[in-house]
mmCIF file of C-alpha atoms in Angstrom:
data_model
loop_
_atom_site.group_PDB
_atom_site.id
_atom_site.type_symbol
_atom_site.label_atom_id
_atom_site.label_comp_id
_atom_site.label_asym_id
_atom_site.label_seq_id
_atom_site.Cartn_x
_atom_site.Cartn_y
_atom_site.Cartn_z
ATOM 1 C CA UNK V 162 -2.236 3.441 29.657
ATOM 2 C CA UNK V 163 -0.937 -0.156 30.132
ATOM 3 C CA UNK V 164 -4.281 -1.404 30.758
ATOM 4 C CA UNK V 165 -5.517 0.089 27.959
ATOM 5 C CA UNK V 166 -2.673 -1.722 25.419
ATOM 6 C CA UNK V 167 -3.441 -4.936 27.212
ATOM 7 C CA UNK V 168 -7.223 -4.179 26.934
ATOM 8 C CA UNK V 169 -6.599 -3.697 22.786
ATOM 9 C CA UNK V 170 -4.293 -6.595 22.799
ATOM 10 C CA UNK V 171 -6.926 -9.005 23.910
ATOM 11 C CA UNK V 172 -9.156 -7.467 21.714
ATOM 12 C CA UNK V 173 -7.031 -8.284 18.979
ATOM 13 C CA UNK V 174 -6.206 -11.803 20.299
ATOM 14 C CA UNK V 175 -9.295 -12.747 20.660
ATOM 15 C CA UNK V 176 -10.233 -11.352 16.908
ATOM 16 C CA UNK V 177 -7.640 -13.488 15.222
ATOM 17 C CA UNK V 178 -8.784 -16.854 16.920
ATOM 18 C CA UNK V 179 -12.441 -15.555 16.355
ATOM 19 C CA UNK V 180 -11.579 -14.817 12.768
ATOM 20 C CA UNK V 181 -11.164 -18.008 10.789
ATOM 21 C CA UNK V 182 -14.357 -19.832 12.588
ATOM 22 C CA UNK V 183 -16.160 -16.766 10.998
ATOM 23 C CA UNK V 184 -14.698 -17.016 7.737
ATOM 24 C CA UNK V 185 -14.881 -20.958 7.216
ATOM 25 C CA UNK V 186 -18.582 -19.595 6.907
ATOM 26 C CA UNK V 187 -18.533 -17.904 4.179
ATOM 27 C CA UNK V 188 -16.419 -21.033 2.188
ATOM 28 C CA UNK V 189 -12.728 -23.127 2.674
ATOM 29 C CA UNK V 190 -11.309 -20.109 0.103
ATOM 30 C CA UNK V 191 -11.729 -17.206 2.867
ATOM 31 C CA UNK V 192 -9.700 -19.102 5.242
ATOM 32 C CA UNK V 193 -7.013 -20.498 2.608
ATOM 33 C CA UNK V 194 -6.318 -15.948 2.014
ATOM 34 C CA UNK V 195 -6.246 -16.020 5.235
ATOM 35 C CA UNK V 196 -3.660 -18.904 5.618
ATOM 36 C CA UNK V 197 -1.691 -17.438 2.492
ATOM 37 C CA UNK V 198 -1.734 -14.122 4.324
ATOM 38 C CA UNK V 199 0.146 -15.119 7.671
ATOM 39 C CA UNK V 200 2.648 -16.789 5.342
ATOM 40 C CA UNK V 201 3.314 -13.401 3.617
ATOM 41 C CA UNK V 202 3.006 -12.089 6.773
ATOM 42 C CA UNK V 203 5.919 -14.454 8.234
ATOM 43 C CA UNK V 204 8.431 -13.842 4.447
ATOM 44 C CA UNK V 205 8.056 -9.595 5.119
ATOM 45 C CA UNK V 206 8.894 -10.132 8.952
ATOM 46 C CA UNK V 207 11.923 -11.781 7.542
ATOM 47 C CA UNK V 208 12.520 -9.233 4.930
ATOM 48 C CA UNK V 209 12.186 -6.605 7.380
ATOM 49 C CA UNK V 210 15.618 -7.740 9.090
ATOM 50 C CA UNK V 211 17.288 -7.465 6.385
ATOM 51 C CA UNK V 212 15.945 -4.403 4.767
ATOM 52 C CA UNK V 213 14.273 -2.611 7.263
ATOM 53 C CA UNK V 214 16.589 -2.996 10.164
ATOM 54 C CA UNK V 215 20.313 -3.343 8.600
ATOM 55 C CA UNK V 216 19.171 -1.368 5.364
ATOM 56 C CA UNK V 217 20.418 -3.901 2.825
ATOM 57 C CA UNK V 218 18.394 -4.324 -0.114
ATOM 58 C CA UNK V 219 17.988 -7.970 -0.961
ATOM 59 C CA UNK V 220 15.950 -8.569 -4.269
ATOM 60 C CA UNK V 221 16.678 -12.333 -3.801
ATOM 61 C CA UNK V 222 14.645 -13.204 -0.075
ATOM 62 C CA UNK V 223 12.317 -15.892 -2.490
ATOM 63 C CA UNK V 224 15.304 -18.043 -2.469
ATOM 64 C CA UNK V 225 15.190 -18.729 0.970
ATOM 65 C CA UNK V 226 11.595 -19.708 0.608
ATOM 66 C CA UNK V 227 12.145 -22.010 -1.819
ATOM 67 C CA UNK V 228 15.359 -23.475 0.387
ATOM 68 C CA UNK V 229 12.706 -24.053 2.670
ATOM 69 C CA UNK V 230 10.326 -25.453 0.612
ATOM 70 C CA UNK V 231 12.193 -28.234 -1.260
ATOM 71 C CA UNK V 232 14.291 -29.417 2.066
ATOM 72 C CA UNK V 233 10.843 -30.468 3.589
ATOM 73 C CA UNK V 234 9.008 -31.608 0.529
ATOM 74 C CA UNK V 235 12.290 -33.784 0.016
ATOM 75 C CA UNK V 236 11.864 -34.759 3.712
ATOM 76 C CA UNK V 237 8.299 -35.298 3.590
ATOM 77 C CA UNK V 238 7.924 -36.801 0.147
ATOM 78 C CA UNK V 239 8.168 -40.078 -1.410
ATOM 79 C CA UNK V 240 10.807 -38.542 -3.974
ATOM 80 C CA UNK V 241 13.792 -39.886 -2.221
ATOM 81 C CA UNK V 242 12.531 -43.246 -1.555
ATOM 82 C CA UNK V 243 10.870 -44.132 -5.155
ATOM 83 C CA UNK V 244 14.191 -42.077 -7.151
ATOM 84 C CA UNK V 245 17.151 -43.552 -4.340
ATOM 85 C CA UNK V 246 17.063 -47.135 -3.815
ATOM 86 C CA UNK V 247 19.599 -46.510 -0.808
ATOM 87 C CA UNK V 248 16.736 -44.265 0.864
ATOM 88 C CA UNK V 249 13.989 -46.776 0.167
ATOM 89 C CA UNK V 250 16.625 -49.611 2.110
ATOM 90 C CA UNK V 251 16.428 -47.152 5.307
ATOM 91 C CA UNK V 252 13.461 -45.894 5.160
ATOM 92 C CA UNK V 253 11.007 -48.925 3.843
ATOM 93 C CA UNK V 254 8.066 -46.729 4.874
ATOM 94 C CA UNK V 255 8.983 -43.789 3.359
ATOM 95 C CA UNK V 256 10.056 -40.191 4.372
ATOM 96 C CA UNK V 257 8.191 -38.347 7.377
ATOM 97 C CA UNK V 258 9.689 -35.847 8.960
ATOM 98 C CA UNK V 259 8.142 -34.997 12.463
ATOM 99 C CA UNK V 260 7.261 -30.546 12.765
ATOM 100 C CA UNK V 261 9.959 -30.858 15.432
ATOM 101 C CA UNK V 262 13.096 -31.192 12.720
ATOM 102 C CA UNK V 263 11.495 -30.058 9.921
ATOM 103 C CA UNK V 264 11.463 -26.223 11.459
ATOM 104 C CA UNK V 265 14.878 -26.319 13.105
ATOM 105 C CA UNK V 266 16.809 -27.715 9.258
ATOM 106 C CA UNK V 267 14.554 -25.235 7.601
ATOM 107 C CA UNK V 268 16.008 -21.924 9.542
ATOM 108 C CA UNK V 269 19.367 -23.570 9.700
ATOM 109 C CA UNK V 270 19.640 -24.675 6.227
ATOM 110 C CA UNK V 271 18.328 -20.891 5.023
ATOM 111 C CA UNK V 272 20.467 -19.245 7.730
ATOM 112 C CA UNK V 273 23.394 -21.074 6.496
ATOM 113 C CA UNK V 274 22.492 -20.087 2.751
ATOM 114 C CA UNK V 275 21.860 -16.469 3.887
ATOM 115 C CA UNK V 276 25.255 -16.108 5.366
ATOM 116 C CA UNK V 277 26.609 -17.359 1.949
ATOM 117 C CA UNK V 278 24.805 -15.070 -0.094
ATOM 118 C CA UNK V 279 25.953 -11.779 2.115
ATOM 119 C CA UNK V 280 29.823 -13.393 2.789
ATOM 120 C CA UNK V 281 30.699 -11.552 -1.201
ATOM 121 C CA UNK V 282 28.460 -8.814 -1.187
ATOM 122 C CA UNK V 283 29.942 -7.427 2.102
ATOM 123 C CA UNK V 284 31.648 -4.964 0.166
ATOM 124 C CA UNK V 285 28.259 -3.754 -1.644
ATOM 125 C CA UNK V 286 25.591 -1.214 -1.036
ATOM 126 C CA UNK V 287 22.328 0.252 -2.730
ATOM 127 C CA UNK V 288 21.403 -0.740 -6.547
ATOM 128 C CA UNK V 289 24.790 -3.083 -6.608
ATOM 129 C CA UNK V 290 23.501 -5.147 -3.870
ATOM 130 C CA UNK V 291 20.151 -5.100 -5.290
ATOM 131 C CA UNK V 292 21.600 -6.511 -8.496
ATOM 132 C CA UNK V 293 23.608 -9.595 -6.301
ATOM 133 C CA UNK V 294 20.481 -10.529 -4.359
ATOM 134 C CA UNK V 295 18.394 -10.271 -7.248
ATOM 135 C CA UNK V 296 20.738 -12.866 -9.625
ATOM 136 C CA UNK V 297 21.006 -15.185 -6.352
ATOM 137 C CA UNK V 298 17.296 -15.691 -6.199
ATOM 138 C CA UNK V 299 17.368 -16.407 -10.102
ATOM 139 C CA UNK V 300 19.990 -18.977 -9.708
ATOM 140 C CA UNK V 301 18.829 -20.749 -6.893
ATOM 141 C CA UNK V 302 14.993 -21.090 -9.271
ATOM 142 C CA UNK V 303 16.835 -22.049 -12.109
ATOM 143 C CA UNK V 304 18.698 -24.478 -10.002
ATOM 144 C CA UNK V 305 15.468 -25.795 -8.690
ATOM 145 C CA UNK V 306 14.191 -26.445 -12.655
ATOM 146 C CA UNK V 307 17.243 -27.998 -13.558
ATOM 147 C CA UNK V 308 17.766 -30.799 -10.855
ATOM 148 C CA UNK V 309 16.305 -33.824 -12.299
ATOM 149 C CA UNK V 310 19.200 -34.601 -14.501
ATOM 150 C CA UNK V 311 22.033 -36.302 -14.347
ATOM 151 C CA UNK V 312 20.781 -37.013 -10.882
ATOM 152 C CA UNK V 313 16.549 -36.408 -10.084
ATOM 153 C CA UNK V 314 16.861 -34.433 -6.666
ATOM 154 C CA UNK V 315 13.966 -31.712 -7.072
ATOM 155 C CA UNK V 316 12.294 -33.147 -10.237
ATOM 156 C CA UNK V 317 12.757 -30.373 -12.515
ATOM 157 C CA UNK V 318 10.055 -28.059 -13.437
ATOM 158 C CA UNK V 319 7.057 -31.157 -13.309
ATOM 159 C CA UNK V 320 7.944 -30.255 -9.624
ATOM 160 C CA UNK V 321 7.256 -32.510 -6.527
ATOM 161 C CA UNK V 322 4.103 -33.520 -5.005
ATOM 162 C CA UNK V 323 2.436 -35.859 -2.005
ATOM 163 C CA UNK V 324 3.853 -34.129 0.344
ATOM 164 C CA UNK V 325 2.806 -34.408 3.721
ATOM 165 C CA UNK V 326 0.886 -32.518 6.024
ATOM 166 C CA UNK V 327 2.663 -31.443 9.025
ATOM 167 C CA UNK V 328 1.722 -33.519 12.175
ATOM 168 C CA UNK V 329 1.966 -33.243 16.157
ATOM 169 C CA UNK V 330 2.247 -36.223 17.738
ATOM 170 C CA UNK V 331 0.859 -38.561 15.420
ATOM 171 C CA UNK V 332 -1.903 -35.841 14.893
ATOM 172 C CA UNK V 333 -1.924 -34.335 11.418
ATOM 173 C CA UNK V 334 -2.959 -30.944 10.330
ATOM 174 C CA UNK V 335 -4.498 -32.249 6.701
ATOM 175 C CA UNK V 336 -7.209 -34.103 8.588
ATOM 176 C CA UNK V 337 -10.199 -32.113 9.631
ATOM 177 C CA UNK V 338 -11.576 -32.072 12.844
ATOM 178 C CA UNK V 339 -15.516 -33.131 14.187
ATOM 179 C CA UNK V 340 -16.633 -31.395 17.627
ATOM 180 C CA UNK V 341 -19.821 -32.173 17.767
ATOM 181 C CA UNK V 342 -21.773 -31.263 14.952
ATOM 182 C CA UNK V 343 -19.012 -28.263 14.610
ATOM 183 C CA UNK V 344 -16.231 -29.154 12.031
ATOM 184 C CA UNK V 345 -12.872 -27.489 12.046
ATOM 185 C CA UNK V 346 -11.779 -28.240 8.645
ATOM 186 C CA UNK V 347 -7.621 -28.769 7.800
ATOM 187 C CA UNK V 348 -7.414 -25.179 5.983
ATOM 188 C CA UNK V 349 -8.481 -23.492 9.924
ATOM 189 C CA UNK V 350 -5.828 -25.308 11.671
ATOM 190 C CA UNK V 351 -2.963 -24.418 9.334
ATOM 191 C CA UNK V 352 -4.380 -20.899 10.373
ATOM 192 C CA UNK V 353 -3.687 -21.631 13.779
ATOM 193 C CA UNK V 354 0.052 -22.817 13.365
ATOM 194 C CA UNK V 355 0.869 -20.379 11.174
ATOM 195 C CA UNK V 356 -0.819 -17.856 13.782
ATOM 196 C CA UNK V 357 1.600 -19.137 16.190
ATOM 197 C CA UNK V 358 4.910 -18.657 13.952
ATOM 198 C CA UNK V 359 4.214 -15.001 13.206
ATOM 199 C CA UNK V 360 3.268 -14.395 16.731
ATOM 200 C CA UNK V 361 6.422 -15.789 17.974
ATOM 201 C CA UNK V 362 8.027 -14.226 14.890
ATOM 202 C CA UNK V 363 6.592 -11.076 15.949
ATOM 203 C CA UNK V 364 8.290 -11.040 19.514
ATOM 204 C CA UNK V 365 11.791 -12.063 18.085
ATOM 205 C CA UNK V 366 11.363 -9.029 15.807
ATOM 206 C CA UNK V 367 10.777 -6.536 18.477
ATOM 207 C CA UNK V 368 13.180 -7.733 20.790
ATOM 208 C CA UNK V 369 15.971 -7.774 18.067
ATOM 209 C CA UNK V 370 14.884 -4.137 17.683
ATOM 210 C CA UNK V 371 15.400 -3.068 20.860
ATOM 211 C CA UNK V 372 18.468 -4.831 21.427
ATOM 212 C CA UNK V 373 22.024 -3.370 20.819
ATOM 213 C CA UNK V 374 22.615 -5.600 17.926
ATOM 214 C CA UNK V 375 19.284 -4.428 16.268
ATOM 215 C CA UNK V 376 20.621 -0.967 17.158
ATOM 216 C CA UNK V 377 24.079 -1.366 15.812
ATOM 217 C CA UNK V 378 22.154 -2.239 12.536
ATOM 218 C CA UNK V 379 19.903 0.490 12.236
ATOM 219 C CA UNK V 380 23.553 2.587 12.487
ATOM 220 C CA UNK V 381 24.837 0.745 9.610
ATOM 221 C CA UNK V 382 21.345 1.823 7.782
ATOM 222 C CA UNK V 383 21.422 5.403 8.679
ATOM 223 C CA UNK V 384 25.339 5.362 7.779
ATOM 224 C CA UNK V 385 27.563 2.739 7.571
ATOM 225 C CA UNK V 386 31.019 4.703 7.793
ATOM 226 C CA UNK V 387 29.940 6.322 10.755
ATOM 227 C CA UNK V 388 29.287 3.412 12.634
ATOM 228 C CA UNK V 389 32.121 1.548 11.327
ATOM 229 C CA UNK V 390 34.297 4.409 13.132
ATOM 230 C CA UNK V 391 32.361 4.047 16.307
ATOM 231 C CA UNK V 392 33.173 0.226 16.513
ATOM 232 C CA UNK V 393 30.654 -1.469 15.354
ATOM 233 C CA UNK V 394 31.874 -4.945 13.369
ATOM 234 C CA UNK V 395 29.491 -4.339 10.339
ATOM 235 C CA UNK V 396 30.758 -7.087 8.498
ATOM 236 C CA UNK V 397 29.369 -9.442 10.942
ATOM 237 C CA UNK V 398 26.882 -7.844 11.561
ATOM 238 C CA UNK V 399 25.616 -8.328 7.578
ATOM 239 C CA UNK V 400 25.628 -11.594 8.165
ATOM 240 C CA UNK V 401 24.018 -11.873 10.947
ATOM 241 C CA UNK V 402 21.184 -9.703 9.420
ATOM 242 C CA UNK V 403 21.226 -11.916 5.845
ATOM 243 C CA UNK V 404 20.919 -15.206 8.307
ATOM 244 C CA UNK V 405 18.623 -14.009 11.127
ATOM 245 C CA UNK V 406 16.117 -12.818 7.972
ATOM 246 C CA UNK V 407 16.705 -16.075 5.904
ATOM 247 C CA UNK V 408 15.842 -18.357 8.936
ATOM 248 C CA UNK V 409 12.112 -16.403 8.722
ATOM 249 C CA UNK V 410 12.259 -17.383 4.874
ATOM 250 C CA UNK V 411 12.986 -21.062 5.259
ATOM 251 C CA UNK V 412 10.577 -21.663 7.992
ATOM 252 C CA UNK V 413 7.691 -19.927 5.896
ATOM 253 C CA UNK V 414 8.943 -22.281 2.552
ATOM 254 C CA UNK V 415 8.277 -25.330 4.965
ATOM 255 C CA UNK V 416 4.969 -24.610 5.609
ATOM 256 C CA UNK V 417 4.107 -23.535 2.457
ATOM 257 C CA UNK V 418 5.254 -26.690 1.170
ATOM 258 C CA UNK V 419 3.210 -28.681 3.935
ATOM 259 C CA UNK V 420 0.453 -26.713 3.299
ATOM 260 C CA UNK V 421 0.494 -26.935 -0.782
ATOM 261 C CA UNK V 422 1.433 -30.476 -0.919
ATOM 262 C CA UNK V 423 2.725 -29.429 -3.837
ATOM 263 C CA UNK V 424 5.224 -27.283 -5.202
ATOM 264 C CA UNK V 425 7.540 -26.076 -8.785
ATOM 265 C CA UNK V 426 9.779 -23.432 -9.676
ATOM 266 C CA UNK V 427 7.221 -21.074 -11.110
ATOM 267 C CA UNK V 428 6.006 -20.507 -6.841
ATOM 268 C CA UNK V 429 9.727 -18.915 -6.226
ATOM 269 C CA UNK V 430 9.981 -16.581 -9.486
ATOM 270 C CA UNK V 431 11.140 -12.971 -9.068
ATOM 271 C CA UNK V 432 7.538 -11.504 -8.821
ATOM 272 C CA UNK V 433 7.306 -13.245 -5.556
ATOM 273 C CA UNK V 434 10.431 -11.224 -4.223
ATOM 274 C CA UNK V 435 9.477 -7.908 -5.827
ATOM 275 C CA UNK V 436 6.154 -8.146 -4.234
ATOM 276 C CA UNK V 437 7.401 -8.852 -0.547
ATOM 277 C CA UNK V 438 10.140 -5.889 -0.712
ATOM 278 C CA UNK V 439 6.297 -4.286 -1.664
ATOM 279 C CA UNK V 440 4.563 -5.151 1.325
ATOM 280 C CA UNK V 441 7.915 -4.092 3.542
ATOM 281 C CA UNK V 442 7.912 -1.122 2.063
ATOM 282 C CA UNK V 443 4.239 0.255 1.470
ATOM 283 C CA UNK V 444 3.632 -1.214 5.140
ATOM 284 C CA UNK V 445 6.305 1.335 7.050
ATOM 285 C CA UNK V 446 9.642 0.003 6.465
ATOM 286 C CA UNK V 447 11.572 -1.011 9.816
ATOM 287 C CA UNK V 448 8.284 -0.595 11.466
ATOM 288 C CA UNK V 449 6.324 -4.275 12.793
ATOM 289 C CA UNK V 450 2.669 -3.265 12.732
ATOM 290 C CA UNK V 451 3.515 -1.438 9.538
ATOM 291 C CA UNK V 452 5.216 -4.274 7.768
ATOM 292 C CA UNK V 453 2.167 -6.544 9.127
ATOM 293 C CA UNK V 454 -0.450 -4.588 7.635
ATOM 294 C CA UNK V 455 1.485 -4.016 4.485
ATOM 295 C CA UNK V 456 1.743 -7.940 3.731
ATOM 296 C CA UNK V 457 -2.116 -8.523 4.832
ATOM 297 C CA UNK V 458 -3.033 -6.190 2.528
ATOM 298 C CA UNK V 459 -1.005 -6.781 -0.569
ATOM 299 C CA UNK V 460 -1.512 -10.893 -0.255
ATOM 300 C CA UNK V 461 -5.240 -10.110 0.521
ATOM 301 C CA UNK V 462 -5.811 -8.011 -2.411
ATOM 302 C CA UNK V 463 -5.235 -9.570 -5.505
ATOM 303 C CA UNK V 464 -7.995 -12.291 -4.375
ATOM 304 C CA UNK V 465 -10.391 -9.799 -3.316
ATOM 305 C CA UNK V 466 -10.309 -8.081 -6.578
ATOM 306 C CA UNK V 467 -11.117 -11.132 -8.372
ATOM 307 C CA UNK V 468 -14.266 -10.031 -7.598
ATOM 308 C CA UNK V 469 -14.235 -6.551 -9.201
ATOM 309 C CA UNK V 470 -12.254 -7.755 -12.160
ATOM 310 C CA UNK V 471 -14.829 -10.018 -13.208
ATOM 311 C CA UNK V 472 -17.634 -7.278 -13.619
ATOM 312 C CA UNK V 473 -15.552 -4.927 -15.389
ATOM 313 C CA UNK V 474 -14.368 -7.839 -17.953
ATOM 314 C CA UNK V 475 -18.098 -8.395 -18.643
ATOM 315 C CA UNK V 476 -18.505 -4.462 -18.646
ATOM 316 C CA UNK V 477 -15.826 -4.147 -21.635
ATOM 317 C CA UNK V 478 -17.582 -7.108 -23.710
ATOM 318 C CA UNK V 479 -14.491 -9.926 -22.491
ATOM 319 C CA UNK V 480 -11.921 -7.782 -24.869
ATOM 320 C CA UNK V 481 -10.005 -7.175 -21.191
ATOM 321 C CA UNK V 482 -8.760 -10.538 -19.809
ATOM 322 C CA UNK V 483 -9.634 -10.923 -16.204
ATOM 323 C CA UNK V 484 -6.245 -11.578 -14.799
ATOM 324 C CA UNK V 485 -4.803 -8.693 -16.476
ATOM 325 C CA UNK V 486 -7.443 -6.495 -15.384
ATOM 326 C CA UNK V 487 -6.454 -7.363 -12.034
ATOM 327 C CA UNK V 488 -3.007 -6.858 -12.093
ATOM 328 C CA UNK V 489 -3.661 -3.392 -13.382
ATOM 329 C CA UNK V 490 -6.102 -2.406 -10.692
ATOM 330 C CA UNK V 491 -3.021 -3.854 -8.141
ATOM 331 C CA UNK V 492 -0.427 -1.699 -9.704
ATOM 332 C CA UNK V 493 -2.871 1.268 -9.290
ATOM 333 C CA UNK V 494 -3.834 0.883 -5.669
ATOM 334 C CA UNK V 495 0.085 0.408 -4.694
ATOM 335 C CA UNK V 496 0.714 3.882 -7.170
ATOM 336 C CA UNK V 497 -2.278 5.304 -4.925
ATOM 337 C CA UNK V 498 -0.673 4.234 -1.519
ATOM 338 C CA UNK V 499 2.608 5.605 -2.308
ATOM 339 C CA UNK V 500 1.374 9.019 -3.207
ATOM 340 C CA UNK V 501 -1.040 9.514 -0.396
ATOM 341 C CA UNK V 502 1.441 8.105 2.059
ATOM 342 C CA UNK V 503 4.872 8.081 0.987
ATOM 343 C CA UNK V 504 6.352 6.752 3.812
ATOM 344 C CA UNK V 505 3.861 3.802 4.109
ATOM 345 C CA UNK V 506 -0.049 3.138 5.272
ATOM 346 C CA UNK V 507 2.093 2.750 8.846
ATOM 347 C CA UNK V 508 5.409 4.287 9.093
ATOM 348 C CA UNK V 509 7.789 4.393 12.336
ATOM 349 C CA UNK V 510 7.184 7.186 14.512
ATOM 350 C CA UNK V 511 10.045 8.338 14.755
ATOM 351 C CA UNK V 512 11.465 7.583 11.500
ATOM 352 C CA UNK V 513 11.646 11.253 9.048
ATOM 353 C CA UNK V 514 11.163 13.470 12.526
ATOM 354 C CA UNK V 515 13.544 16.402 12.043
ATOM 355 C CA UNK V 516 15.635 16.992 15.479
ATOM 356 C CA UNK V 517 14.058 19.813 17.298
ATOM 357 C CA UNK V 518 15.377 23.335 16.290
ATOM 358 C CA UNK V 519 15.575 26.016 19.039
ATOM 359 C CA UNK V 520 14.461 29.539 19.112
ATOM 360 C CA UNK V 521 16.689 31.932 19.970
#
């Protein structure tokens, strides 16, 4: 059996190294869904901490992306330097923050923003905290749009570009790569840094899982009186949930920052949120290679039905408007998914099984 599971997991390894060679084929936009797809991939890992593991239902995770996002495009930017002229004095060559503090301040600075965000809603459960979360993530956008005055910190809703590319050792990521007469382009090796996050993302996940805290919060999920009277500190335990989930949030808004070199409010609106509780929950809630598949294939879709949505534009005479179109066929294929598997394309295995009844 184990060499079996280590047979299949070098399979798989060796398919996602294999994969974005194959697609950098077929065009730059294959490996960019691809790149966009880890990312999601990396926000429902997060979200699965929070909803899938401690059971609270957080309608505001985008905020923590966008925490993310604007600390390293203000850290990797020319904004400070051309809008401070105290920031220009130290740094006469601008703003470039090295990959080695720009992911530690991103999961701290979320963390510390997710543990402020579940300090008053302690007391809350269900739709109420669902409400909370979901006016948090609002505030912190609106927050982000209304920043350039009296004092221009995020440059309102024009937003902020030239950011950098993240670099390793002088070596950056936006430059593209010659072996030979084989070229790795920038778009492939943002694949394979964001292929390491969710990996190691991946590992943190399951061990949480199996550990007694991750335990202790699947007790406060299943019933949170009951496990208050067995001992278990749920208040702290919240937080640690609403932090441990925001630090996957603010490490994803970094990249995706780095890896837009641009970004606004209207890339941290509430659709973004309501779609990653989505892929949590159409995936197999609580469950890793559920949650995995769930955000592959709700960030893959939309762009692969750009295809269909074109033909069936033409096929109504243009009345239909493409992006529409799509959205509609979206919203039908997640209807379709919940009522052919109701407890997600993967769910736990364990998770619905009825205790076994005995005979007499």
């Amino acid at each position: 059996m184990k060499q079996k599971q280590i047979i299949i997991f070098v399979l798989a390894a060796i398919g996602l190294l294999v994969t974005p060679l194959i697609l950098q084929s077929f065009g730059n936009a294959w490996v960019r869904i691809a790149d966009m797809a880890l990312l999601y991939v990396l926000l429902a890992l997060g979200l699965n901490i929070v909803v899938g593991y401690a059971g609270l239902l957080d309608l505001g995770y985008v905020a923590f992306f966008a925490i993310g996002a604007y600390m390293y495009a203000l850290l990797a930017s020319p904004h400070l330097t051309e809008t401070f002229p105290m920031f220009a004095a130290l740094f006469p060559n601008g703003l470039h923050s090295p990959i080695w503090l720009v992911i530690p301040a991103a999961a701290g600075l979320a963390a510390l923003f997710g543990v402020l965000l579940g300090a008053p809603t302690l007391r809350l459960r269900g739709d109420y905290l669902a409400i909370v979360t979901l006016g948090f993530g609002e505030i912190i956008r609106v927050f982000m749009n209304n920043l350039d005055h009296p004092v221009n910190i995020t440059n309102g809703p024009k937003g902020m570009g030239q950011i950098d590319a993240l670099s390793f050792f002088g070596f950056s990521l936006g430059k593209r790569i010659d072996i030979g007469s084989f070229e790795i382009p920038s778009v492939t090796l943002y694949y394979y840094l964001f292929l390491v996050l969710v990996v190691f993302s991946v590992v943190i996940s399951h061990r949480l899982q199996l550990s007694r805290v991750g335990r202790a919060w699947m007790a406060i999920r299943e019933d949170e009186i009951a496990a208050k009277a067995m001992g278990i500190n749920t208040r702290n335990l919240k937080l640690l949930a609403f932090g441990m989930g925001a630090t996957f949030g603010g490490v994803s808004g970094a990249m995706f920052a780095s890896f837009q070199g641009f970004i606004s409010p209207e890339s941290f609106s509430l659709m973004e949120s309501i779609m990653i509780v989505a892929m949590v929950v159409l995936g197999g809630i609580g469950h890793l290679p559920g949650v995995i598949l769930g955000a592959v294939a709700l960030s893959a879709l939309p762009e692969v039905l750009r295809y269909v949505a074109g033909p069936l534009q033409s096929l109504t005479g243009g009345r239909l408007d493409a992006s529409i179109l799509r959205q509609l066929l979206i919203a039908l294929a997640m209807i379709v998914i919940m009522l052919m598997r109701p407890r997600g394309l993967w769910p736990a295995p364990e998770h619905g099984k009825s205790l076994p009844t005995t005979r007499p």
